[in-house]
Short mmCIF file of C-alpha atoms and ligand atoms in Angstrom, two decimals:
data_model
loop_
_atom_site.label_atom_id
_atom_site.label_comp_id
_atom_site.label_asym_id
_atom_site.label_seq_id
_atom_site.Cartn_x
_atom_site.Cartn_y
_atom_site.Cartn_z
CA UNK A 11 22.62 -16.43 18.65
CA UNK A 12 23.82 -16.47 15.07
CA UNK A 13 23.75 -20.26 15.17
CA UNK A 14 20.17 -20.28 16.35
CA UNK A 15 19.11 -17.87 13.63
CA UNK A 16 20.75 -19.96 10.92
CA UNK A 17 19.13 -23.12 12.24
CA UNK A 18 15.71 -21.49 12.23
CA UNK A 19 16.21 -20.30 8.66
CA UNK A 20 17.12 -23.79 7.49
CA UNK A 21 14.00 -25.28 9.06
CA UNK A 22 11.65 -22.72 7.56
CA UNK A 23 13.25 -23.07 4.13
CA UNK A 24 12.59 -26.80 4.08
CA UNK A 25 9.00 -26.17 5.22
CA UNK A 26 8.63 -23.70 2.39
CA UNK A 27 9.74 -26.32 -0.09
CA UNK A 28 7.04 -28.80 0.92
CA UNK A 29 4.05 -27.28 -0.88
CA UNK A 30 6.14 -26.85 -4.04
CA UNK A 31 6.38 -30.64 -4.45
CA UNK A 32 2.61 -30.64 -4.89
CA UNK A 33 2.97 -28.69 -8.14
CA UNK A 34 3.60 -32.01 -9.90
CA UNK A 35 -0.09 -32.93 -9.76
CA UNK A 36 -2.30 -33.04 -12.79
CA UNK A 37 -2.99 -29.31 -13.00
CA UNK A 38 -1.26 -26.62 -14.92
CA UNK A 39 -0.97 -28.20 -18.37
CA UNK A 40 -2.72 -27.54 -21.63
CA UNK A 41 -2.35 -23.78 -21.75
CA UNK A 42 -4.13 -23.08 -18.47
CA UNK A 43 -1.07 -21.63 -16.79
CA UNK A 44 0.89 -22.90 -13.80
CA UNK A 45 0.10 -23.14 -10.09
CA UNK A 46 0.75 -19.96 -8.10
CA UNK A 47 3.62 -20.17 -5.59
CA UNK A 48 2.71 -21.15 -2.00
CA UNK A 49 4.65 -18.18 -0.58
CA UNK A 50 5.79 -14.73 -1.70
CA UNK A 51 9.40 -15.61 -0.91
CA UNK A 52 9.83 -13.97 2.49
CA UNK A 53 13.09 -15.37 3.89
CA UNK A 54 11.75 -15.34 7.47
CA UNK A 55 8.25 -16.69 6.70
CA UNK A 56 8.48 -18.71 3.46
CA UNK A 57 4.88 -19.90 3.58
CA UNK A 58 3.45 -16.41 4.15
CA UNK A 59 1.45 -14.98 1.27
CA UNK A 60 1.19 -16.59 -2.15
CA UNK A 61 2.27 -15.96 -5.70
CA UNK A 62 0.38 -15.18 -8.89
CA UNK A 63 -2.30 -12.73 -7.83
CA UNK A 64 -2.99 -9.50 -6.02
CA UNK A 65 -5.97 -9.12 -3.68
CA UNK A 66 -7.75 -5.79 -4.18
CA UNK A 67 -10.48 -6.14 -1.57
CA UNK A 68 -11.58 -8.43 1.26
CA UNK A 69 -15.22 -8.65 2.31
CA UNK A 70 -15.32 -10.55 5.60
CA UNK A 71 -18.71 -11.64 6.89
CA UNK A 72 -18.20 -13.22 10.32
CA UNK A 73 -20.62 -14.46 12.96
CA UNK A 74 -19.07 -15.14 16.38
CA UNK A 75 -20.54 -16.38 19.64
CA UNK A 76 -18.00 -15.77 22.45
CA UNK A 77 -19.31 -18.34 24.95
CA UNK A 78 -19.19 -21.34 22.63
CA UNK A 79 -16.50 -19.70 20.45
CA UNK A 80 -18.53 -20.75 17.42
CA UNK A 81 -17.27 -18.91 14.34
CA UNK A 82 -18.84 -18.85 10.88
CA UNK A 83 -17.16 -16.95 8.05
CA UNK A 84 -17.85 -16.03 4.45
CA UNK A 85 -14.83 -14.36 2.85
CA UNK A 86 -15.25 -12.65 -0.51
CA UNK A 87 -11.97 -11.67 -2.15
CA UNK A 88 -11.65 -9.53 -5.25
CA UNK A 89 -8.32 -10.19 -6.89
CA UNK A 90 -6.33 -9.79 -10.06
CA UNK A 91 -4.12 -12.52 -11.53
CA UNK A 92 -0.52 -11.35 -12.02
CA UNK A 93 0.35 -14.58 -13.87
CA UNK A 94 -1.44 -17.19 -15.93
CA UNK A 95 -2.78 -19.48 -13.20
CA UNK A 96 -4.04 -23.06 -13.19
CA UNK A 97 -4.32 -22.93 -9.42
CA UNK A 98 -3.59 -20.55 -6.57
CA UNK A 99 -3.27 -20.63 -2.80
CA UNK A 100 -4.68 -18.68 0.11
CA UNK A 101 -3.38 -18.90 3.68
CA UNK A 102 -5.85 -20.30 6.21
CA UNK A 103 -5.19 -22.15 9.47
CA UNK A 104 -7.79 -24.35 11.11
CA UNK A 105 -11.55 -24.30 10.39
CA UNK A 106 -13.60 -26.52 8.14
CA UNK A 107 -13.79 -25.13 4.61
CA UNK A 108 -17.34 -25.80 3.35
CA UNK A 109 -17.11 -24.45 -0.17
CA UNK A 110 -15.06 -22.32 -2.52
CA UNK A 111 -16.28 -20.57 -5.63
CA UNK A 112 -14.32 -18.61 -8.23
CA UNK A 113 -16.46 -16.15 -10.19
CA UNK A 114 -19.54 -17.91 -8.88
CA UNK A 115 -18.55 -21.42 -9.98
CA UNK A 116 -17.62 -24.18 -7.55
CA UNK A 117 -13.86 -24.68 -7.38
CA UNK A 118 -11.95 -27.73 -6.20
CA UNK A 119 -9.77 -27.13 -3.16
CA UNK A 120 -7.56 -28.95 -0.71
CA UNK A 121 -5.56 -28.10 2.39
CA UNK A 122 -1.89 -28.52 3.23
CA UNK A 123 -0.81 -26.94 6.51
CA UNK A 124 -1.62 -23.23 6.26
CA UNK A 125 -2.15 -23.48 2.50
CA UNK A 126 -5.65 -23.58 1.02
CA UNK A 127 -5.13 -24.64 -2.62
CA UNK A 128 -7.84 -23.60 -5.03
CA UNK A 129 -8.29 -24.90 -8.58
CA UNK A 130 -10.77 -22.78 -10.50
CA UNK A 131 -12.79 -24.65 -13.13
CA UNK A 132 -10.85 -22.80 -15.83
CA UNK A 133 -7.38 -21.27 -15.64
CA UNK A 134 -7.01 -17.55 -15.00
CA UNK A 135 -5.44 -15.27 -17.59
CA UNK A 136 -2.70 -12.88 -16.60
CA UNK A 137 -4.32 -9.58 -15.61
CA UNK A 138 -7.77 -11.16 -15.20
CA UNK A 139 -9.92 -10.01 -12.31
CA UNK A 140 -11.69 -12.69 -10.32
CA UNK A 141 -13.79 -13.12 -7.20
CA UNK A 142 -13.24 -15.91 -4.69
CA UNK A 143 -15.84 -16.82 -2.05
CA UNK A 144 -14.77 -19.12 0.77
CA UNK A 145 -17.32 -20.43 3.28
CA UNK A 146 -15.75 -21.77 6.46
CA UNK A 147 -16.56 -22.37 10.11
CA UNK A 148 -15.24 -23.84 13.32
CA UNK A 149 -14.48 -23.15 16.93
CA UNK A 150 -11.80 -20.58 17.63
CA UNK A 151 -9.05 -21.04 20.21
CA UNK A 152 -5.89 -19.28 21.24
CA UNK A 153 -3.36 -19.61 18.39
CA UNK A 154 0.35 -18.87 18.87
CA UNK A 155 3.09 -17.51 16.65
CA UNK A 156 6.57 -18.87 15.84
CA UNK A 157 7.76 -17.70 19.29
CA UNK A 158 4.83 -19.26 21.14
CA UNK A 159 3.13 -15.90 21.80
CA UNK A 160 -0.65 -15.55 21.39
CA UNK A 161 -1.72 -13.93 18.13
CA UNK A 162 -4.39 -13.97 15.46
CA UNK A 163 -7.99 -14.53 16.57
CA UNK A 164 -7.48 -14.98 20.32
CA UNK A 165 -10.67 -16.01 22.11
CA UNK A 166 -11.05 -14.14 25.41
CA UNK A 167 -13.58 -14.56 28.26
CA UNK A 168 -15.68 -11.69 26.86
CA UNK A 169 -15.04 -11.96 23.12
CA UNK A 170 -11.89 -11.88 21.00
CA UNK A 171 -8.59 -10.01 20.89
CA UNK A 172 -7.40 -9.97 17.29
CA UNK A 173 -3.79 -8.95 16.54
CA UNK A 174 -2.06 -10.71 13.63
CA UNK A 175 1.54 -9.57 13.45
CA UNK A 176 3.36 -11.07 11.65
CA UNK A 177 1.42 -13.94 9.99
CA UNK A 178 -1.70 -14.52 12.07
CA UNK A 179 -4.44 -13.13 9.80
CA UNK A 180 -4.72 -16.68 8.45
CA UNK A 181 -6.03 -17.80 11.87
CA UNK A 182 -9.36 -16.12 11.05
CA UNK A 183 -9.75 -15.59 7.30
CA UNK A 184 -8.39 -16.91 4.00
CA UNK A 185 -5.77 -14.36 3.01
CA UNK A 186 -2.73 -13.52 0.95
CA UNK A 187 -0.93 -13.04 4.24
CA UNK A 188 1.99 -10.75 3.48
CA UNK A 189 2.44 -6.94 3.69
CA UNK A 190 3.38 -6.78 0.00
CA UNK A 191 -0.29 -7.39 -0.87
CA UNK A 192 -2.30 -4.55 0.66
CA UNK A 193 -6.04 -4.30 0.07
CA UNK A 194 -9.17 -2.49 1.23
CA UNK A 195 -11.54 -4.26 3.64
CA UNK A 196 -15.21 -4.44 4.59
CA UNK A 197 -16.08 -6.24 7.82
CA UNK A 198 -19.61 -7.44 8.57
CA UNK A 199 -19.39 -8.73 12.13
CA UNK A 200 -22.37 -10.34 13.80
CA UNK A 201 -22.22 -10.90 17.56
CA UNK A 202 -24.76 -11.51 20.35
CA UNK A 203 -26.74 -8.34 21.13
CA UNK A 204 -24.97 -6.40 23.90
CA UNK A 205 -21.50 -7.24 22.55
CA UNK A 206 -19.57 -4.77 20.42
CA UNK A 207 -17.41 -5.77 17.43
CA UNK A 208 -14.66 -3.32 16.43
CA UNK A 209 -12.59 -3.39 13.26
CA UNK A 210 -10.47 -1.03 11.17
CA UNK A 211 -11.82 2.09 9.49
CA UNK A 212 -15.27 3.53 10.12
CA UNK A 213 -18.51 2.07 11.45
CA UNK A 214 -20.96 2.41 8.56
CA UNK A 215 -23.87 0.36 9.88
CA UNK A 216 -25.11 -1.17 13.13
CA UNK A 217 -28.28 -3.20 13.28
CA UNK A 218 -29.79 -5.52 15.91
CA UNK A 219 -32.22 -8.28 14.93
CA UNK A 220 -33.30 -11.49 16.67
CA UNK A 221 -30.77 -11.12 19.47
CA UNK A 222 -27.75 -10.50 17.22
CA UNK A 223 -26.07 -7.21 16.35
CA UNK A 224 -24.26 -6.71 13.05
CA UNK A 225 -21.48 -4.11 12.93
CA UNK A 226 -20.27 -3.09 9.48
CA UNK A 227 -16.82 -1.46 9.39
CA UNK A 228 -15.23 -0.12 6.22
CA UNK A 229 -11.47 0.37 5.80
CA UNK A 230 -10.94 2.06 2.45
CA UNK A 231 -7.20 2.66 2.61
CA UNK A 232 -4.80 -0.07 1.48
CA UNK A 233 -3.97 -2.25 4.47
CA UNK A 234 -1.54 -5.09 5.14
CA UNK A 235 -3.27 -8.19 6.53
CA UNK A 236 -1.25 -8.18 9.78
CA UNK A 237 -2.90 -4.83 10.62
CA UNK A 238 -6.50 -6.05 10.32
CA UNK A 239 -8.59 -6.63 13.44
CA UNK A 240 -12.14 -7.62 14.35
CA UNK A 241 -12.20 -7.60 18.11
CA UNK A 242 -15.29 -8.46 20.10
CA UNK A 243 -15.99 -7.45 23.67
CA UNK A 244 -17.95 -5.37 26.14
CA UNK A 245 -16.87 -2.16 24.48
CA UNK A 246 -18.29 1.32 24.66
CA UNK A 247 -17.71 3.22 21.42
CA UNK A 248 -16.66 6.84 21.95
CA UNK A 249 -16.62 9.20 19.00
CA UNK A 250 -14.81 12.49 18.71
CA UNK A 251 -12.98 14.58 16.13
CA UNK A 252 -9.24 15.07 15.73
CA UNK A 253 -7.15 17.58 13.76
CA UNK A 254 -8.67 18.62 10.41
CA UNK A 255 -11.93 16.83 11.18
CA UNK A 256 -10.35 13.36 11.46
CA UNK A 257 -12.98 10.98 12.89
CA UNK A 258 -11.77 9.31 16.09
CA UNK A 259 -13.56 6.19 17.30
CA UNK A 260 -12.31 4.64 20.55
CA UNK A 261 -13.58 1.35 21.96
CA UNK A 262 -13.06 1.12 25.71
CA UNK A 263 -13.91 -2.00 27.68
CA UNK A 264 -16.76 -1.15 30.06
CA UNK A 265 -15.25 -3.33 32.77
CA UNK A 266 -12.23 -1.05 33.10
CA UNK A 267 -12.05 1.79 35.64
CA UNK A 268 -12.57 5.50 34.87
CA UNK A 269 -8.82 6.01 34.23
CA UNK A 270 -8.73 3.41 31.41
CA UNK A 271 -8.38 6.07 28.71
CA UNK A 272 -5.91 8.35 30.54
CA UNK A 273 -3.02 7.30 28.28
CA UNK A 274 -5.13 8.34 25.25
CA UNK A 275 -5.80 11.87 26.54
CA UNK A 276 -3.19 13.56 24.35
CA UNK A 277 -3.88 11.58 21.16
CA UNK A 278 -5.08 14.64 19.21
CA UNK A 279 -1.99 16.66 20.15
CA UNK A 280 0.14 13.70 19.10
CA UNK A 281 -1.59 13.50 15.72
CA UNK A 282 -0.96 17.22 15.19
CA UNK A 283 2.69 16.89 16.23
CA UNK A 284 3.44 13.84 14.08
CA UNK A 285 1.60 15.42 11.14
CA UNK A 286 3.94 18.39 11.40
CA UNK A 287 7.02 16.15 11.68
CA UNK A 288 6.20 13.33 9.23
CA UNK A 289 3.46 14.60 6.90
CA UNK A 290 -0.31 14.26 6.75
CA UNK A 291 -2.03 11.55 8.81
CA UNK A 292 -2.24 8.58 6.40
CA UNK A 293 -5.77 7.20 6.88
CA UNK A 294 -9.48 8.02 7.02
CA UNK A 295 -9.93 7.69 10.80
CA UNK A 296 -8.21 6.83 14.06
CA UNK A 297 -8.96 5.55 17.55
CA UNK A 298 -8.01 2.87 20.08
CA UNK A 299 -9.31 -0.47 21.28
CA UNK A 300 -8.64 -0.87 25.01
CA UNK A 301 -9.40 -4.37 26.30
CA UNK A 302 -9.38 -5.70 29.86
CA UNK A 303 -7.21 -8.78 29.42
CA UNK A 304 -5.41 -10.20 32.40
CA UNK A 305 -2.04 -10.13 30.63
CA UNK A 306 -2.22 -6.39 29.97
CA UNK A 307 1.13 -5.60 28.32
CA UNK A 308 0.41 -6.20 24.63
CA UNK A 309 -0.17 -3.51 22.00
CA UNK A 310 -0.42 -3.59 18.22
CA UNK A 311 -0.70 -0.74 15.71
CA UNK A 312 -3.76 -2.25 13.95
CA UNK A 313 -4.50 0.17 11.12
CA UNK A 314 -6.51 3.24 12.14
CA UNK A 315 -7.30 1.54 15.46
CA UNK A 316 -4.42 0.27 17.63
CA UNK A 317 -5.36 -2.47 20.06
CA UNK A 318 -4.19 -2.61 23.67
CA UNK A 319 -4.72 -5.60 25.96
CA UNK A 320 -5.08 -3.16 28.88
CA UNK A 321 -4.96 0.61 29.52
CA UNK A 322 -1.88 1.92 27.66
CA UNK A 323 0.73 4.42 28.81
CA UNK A 324 1.10 7.72 26.93
CA UNK A 325 4.41 6.51 25.48
CA UNK A 326 2.81 3.37 24.06
CA UNK A 327 0.00 5.45 22.54
CA UNK A 328 2.60 7.69 20.83
CA UNK A 329 4.41 4.56 19.59
CA UNK A 330 1.31 2.95 18.02
CA UNK A 331 0.25 6.27 16.49
CA UNK A 332 3.68 6.76 14.86
CA UNK A 333 3.32 3.30 13.30
CA UNK A 334 0.42 4.62 11.20
CA UNK A 335 3.08 6.45 9.14
CA UNK A 336 6.00 4.06 9.65
CA UNK A 337 4.85 0.47 9.41
CA UNK A 338 1.26 0.86 8.23
CA UNK A 339 1.49 3.32 5.35
CA UNK A 340 5.21 2.68 4.69
CA UNK A 341 5.44 -1.08 5.29
CA UNK A 342 8.20 -3.67 5.35
CA UNK A 343 8.65 -5.51 2.04
CA UNK A 344 9.82 -8.54 4.03
CA UNK A 345 9.81 -9.32 7.72
CA UNK A 346 13.58 -8.92 8.00
CA UNK A 347 12.92 -5.15 7.69
CA UNK A 348 11.00 -4.99 10.98
CA UNK A 349 13.33 -2.31 12.42
CA UNK A 350 11.83 0.12 9.84
CA UNK A 351 8.65 -0.29 11.91
CA UNK A 352 9.90 -0.64 15.46
CA UNK A 353 12.99 1.57 15.35
CA UNK A 354 10.94 4.41 13.84
CA UNK A 355 7.98 4.06 16.23
CA UNK A 356 10.33 3.86 19.21
CA UNK A 357 12.20 6.95 18.07
CA UNK A 358 8.89 8.78 17.57
CA UNK A 359 8.09 7.89 21.18
CA UNK A 360 11.34 9.63 22.21
CA UNK A 361 10.49 12.67 20.09
CA UNK A 362 7.04 12.92 21.66
CA UNK A 363 8.48 12.68 25.16
CA UNK A 364 10.91 15.52 24.42
CA UNK A 365 8.14 17.58 22.78
CA UNK A 366 5.91 17.16 25.82
CA UNK A 367 8.59 18.39 28.23
CA UNK A 368 10.15 15.10 29.36
CA UNK A 369 13.57 13.59 28.66
CA UNK A 370 15.24 14.69 25.44
CA UNK A 371 15.94 12.19 22.67
CA UNK A 372 19.64 12.91 23.20
CA UNK A 373 19.30 12.04 26.90
CA UNK A 374 17.57 8.78 26.09
CA UNK A 375 20.26 7.93 23.54
CA UNK A 376 22.99 8.75 26.07
CA UNK A 377 21.41 6.68 28.83
CA UNK A 378 21.16 3.70 26.51
CA UNK A 379 24.64 4.21 25.13
CA UNK A 380 26.07 4.23 28.65
CA UNK A 381 24.81 0.67 29.15
CA UNK A 382 27.50 -2.03 29.02
CA UNK A 383 28.26 -4.34 26.09
CA UNK A 384 26.38 -7.03 27.99
CA UNK A 385 23.05 -5.13 27.92
CA UNK A 386 20.45 -7.22 26.09
CA UNK A 387 19.44 -4.61 23.49
CA UNK A 388 22.77 -4.61 21.61
CA UNK A 389 21.87 -7.95 20.02
CA UNK A 390 20.69 -9.37 17.67
CA UNK A 391 21.47 -6.78 14.94
CA UNK A 392 18.17 -4.98 14.21
CA UNK A 393 18.71 -5.17 10.45
CA UNK A 394 18.58 -8.98 10.50
CA UNK A 395 17.21 -10.17 13.85
CA UNK A 396 15.91 -13.55 12.65
CA UNK A 397 12.30 -14.75 12.45
CA UNK A 398 12.12 -15.64 16.15
CA UNK A 399 13.53 -12.26 17.22
CA UNK A 400 11.31 -9.82 15.32
CA UNK A 401 10.36 -8.10 18.57
CA UNK A 402 13.67 -8.30 20.40
CA UNK A 403 14.66 -5.27 22.47
CA UNK A 404 17.42 -4.47 19.97
CA UNK A 405 14.92 -4.02 17.12
CA UNK A 406 13.22 -1.32 19.19
CA UNK A 407 16.03 0.29 21.19
CA UNK A 408 19.06 -0.16 18.96
CA UNK A 409 16.74 0.64 16.04
CA UNK A 410 15.75 3.98 17.65
CA UNK A 411 19.39 4.65 18.56
CA UNK A 412 20.32 4.08 14.91
CA UNK A 413 17.99 6.91 13.91
CA UNK A 414 19.30 9.21 16.61
CA UNK A 415 22.92 8.47 15.67
CA UNK A 416 22.00 9.17 12.03
CA UNK A 417 20.42 12.47 13.09
CA UNK A 418 23.58 13.61 14.88
CA UNK A 419 25.67 12.52 11.88
CA UNK A 420 23.70 14.26 9.09
CA UNK A 421 22.18 17.13 11.10
CA UNK A 422 18.58 17.96 12.02
CA UNK A 423 17.71 19.60 8.72
CA UNK A 424 18.65 16.58 6.58
CA UNK A 425 17.32 14.10 9.14
CA UNK A 426 13.80 15.53 9.38
CA UNK A 427 13.68 16.08 5.61
CA UNK A 428 14.58 12.39 5.30
CA UNK A 429 11.75 11.28 7.63
CA UNK A 430 9.24 13.35 5.65
CA UNK A 431 10.49 12.25 2.24
CA UNK A 432 10.61 8.58 3.34
CA UNK A 433 6.89 8.80 4.09
CA UNK A 434 5.90 11.00 1.13
CA UNK A 435 7.73 8.83 -1.39
CA UNK A 436 6.49 5.47 -0.05
CA UNK A 437 2.91 6.00 1.11
CA UNK A 438 0.70 2.87 0.87
CA UNK A 439 3.73 0.94 -0.32
CA UNK A 440 6.44 -1.43 0.95
CA UNK A 441 10.12 -0.73 1.42
CA UNK A 442 13.50 -2.23 2.32
CA UNK A 443 16.42 -0.95 4.37
CA UNK A 444 18.40 -0.61 1.13
CA UNK A 445 15.75 1.90 -0.02
CA UNK A 446 16.19 3.84 3.22
CA UNK A 447 19.98 3.90 2.99
CA UNK A 448 19.75 5.11 -0.60
CA UNK A 449 17.36 7.92 0.32
CA UNK A 450 19.41 8.89 3.39
CA UNK A 451 22.52 9.20 1.21
CA UNK A 452 20.64 11.25 -1.36
CA UNK A 453 19.09 13.64 1.15
CA UNK A 454 22.28 14.09 3.21
CA UNK A 455 24.77 13.85 0.34
CA UNK A 456 26.86 11.54 2.54
CA UNK A 457 28.20 8.02 2.08
CA UNK A 458 26.43 6.02 4.80
CA UNK A 459 27.04 2.32 4.08
CA UNK A 460 29.58 1.91 6.88
CA UNK A 461 27.31 3.75 9.32
CA UNK A 462 24.34 1.45 8.66
CA UNK A 463 26.57 -1.62 8.56
CA UNK A 464 27.73 -0.80 12.09
CA UNK A 465 24.34 0.02 13.58
CA UNK A 466 22.06 -2.43 11.81
CA UNK A 467 24.11 -5.46 10.82
CA UNK A 468 27.03 -5.73 13.25
CA UNK A 469 26.40 -7.51 16.57
CA UNK A 470 27.27 -5.71 19.80
CA UNK A 471 27.73 -2.14 20.94
CA UNK A 472 29.05 0.24 18.28
CA UNK A 473 32.37 1.78 19.34
CA UNK A 474 32.44 4.52 16.67
CA UNK A 475 30.42 5.50 13.60
N1 LIG B 506 4.29 -4.16 16.68
C1 LIG B 506 3.89 -4.22 18.06
C2 LIG B 506 4.32 -2.91 18.73
O1 LIG B 506 4.74 -2.02 18.14
C3 LIG B 506 4.52 -5.32 18.81
C4 LIG B 506 3.98 -6.66 18.58
C5 LIG B 506 4.64 -7.64 19.49
N2 LIG B 506 4.38 -8.99 19.06
C6 LIG B 506 4.91 -10.04 19.63
N3 LIG B 506 4.62 -11.21 19.13
N4 LIG B 506 5.72 -9.93 20.64
O2 LIG B 506 4.26 -2.69 19.88
ZN1 LIG B 507 5.93 -1.03 17.55
#
């Protein structure tokens, strides 16, 4: 396993180096700054995101026809340069790019793999705000991630299933595709009349004209690109109100049976319970997208509106809800930190089960701990699973066990104070495991390096901690 992880790292590093060789071209001289980096420097996904700017807002205007899979997009990005730039990159896979403007003026551009390189007519000053408009179109397909799993804009028989984790947002819009650059979003989605398009945030407009319906969704809270969605299907929108007036908008596929939403029945109680445990619900609305895909086992915590490929279980609903705090508001600063998402959401699932009268978290820990050294979830170490093992069982189960073991070590009072403070101190931000260890030591007044070394970074079943 370790060998495979090292090999994968070497390959991705050399891929990451490729775009850098292009910096030797004729740009970047004469006081106009230098080209922005083709990646943010994520060790697992070196080409993900880009350097030199910060996107503040995405306006995505998309027209999609599910039968032909014809897709036309106009992406308007408001950004701020964080360096003096002669050129900068966006991430975009596939499509024909028809034009790019920067502040209304045509900009030269070229493509290299997932990199869309844009040279504005004049360099950008450090701190300068600018607007990029990219017009692009094509026919969508069924893209796959580094592990060969479907992700991004996945065309389905009745529309699209859009779930980008970790780096699939670039399969449908030009993006600074890394959680370290959160932004607000407006989606203007035009689909054949009768279809429903669902995105993050709230539906602010719906209008049908000449056989096409435009759905405008607004997501005001900062959002990482992997959590954006714009899913199209035969959905019925169901509106209700959660705790403290929180708008809840569910989209349920009309082709599913009457029990399709059974797993969602206790969502409002879950929001109230997690609010009490973790702190206030992070965003402006909530809800679920429940699709009718044949392969029904996939779920993603898309911000404010988790997406399920089929009717979810109550446990999965609790898991995706908990991600709104841990993962979506408090996000990984690099993909190596994925256990901060999955370990936390899995542990929240255990806490919900205990709260609702099922197995206790202790019982679930004990059952897992009784499993032999050969059980799959002991490896790879959740603190550094490798780019092709982001969603390994260990990241979820050993990650949740890490939190339970920590709880028994530092006591309930310190543990739950830690969960609350972790959220309160890092809302709308990104974090590392080192940040978590530091806070855990501060809150508990204990030295915890050896504990986390054992649980997160050492292969196998911990013997003592
Ligand atoms: N973050 C998602 C969850 O909490 C899992 C995504 C799985 N992705 C994958 N490529 N296997 O359930
Ligand atoms: Zn998860």
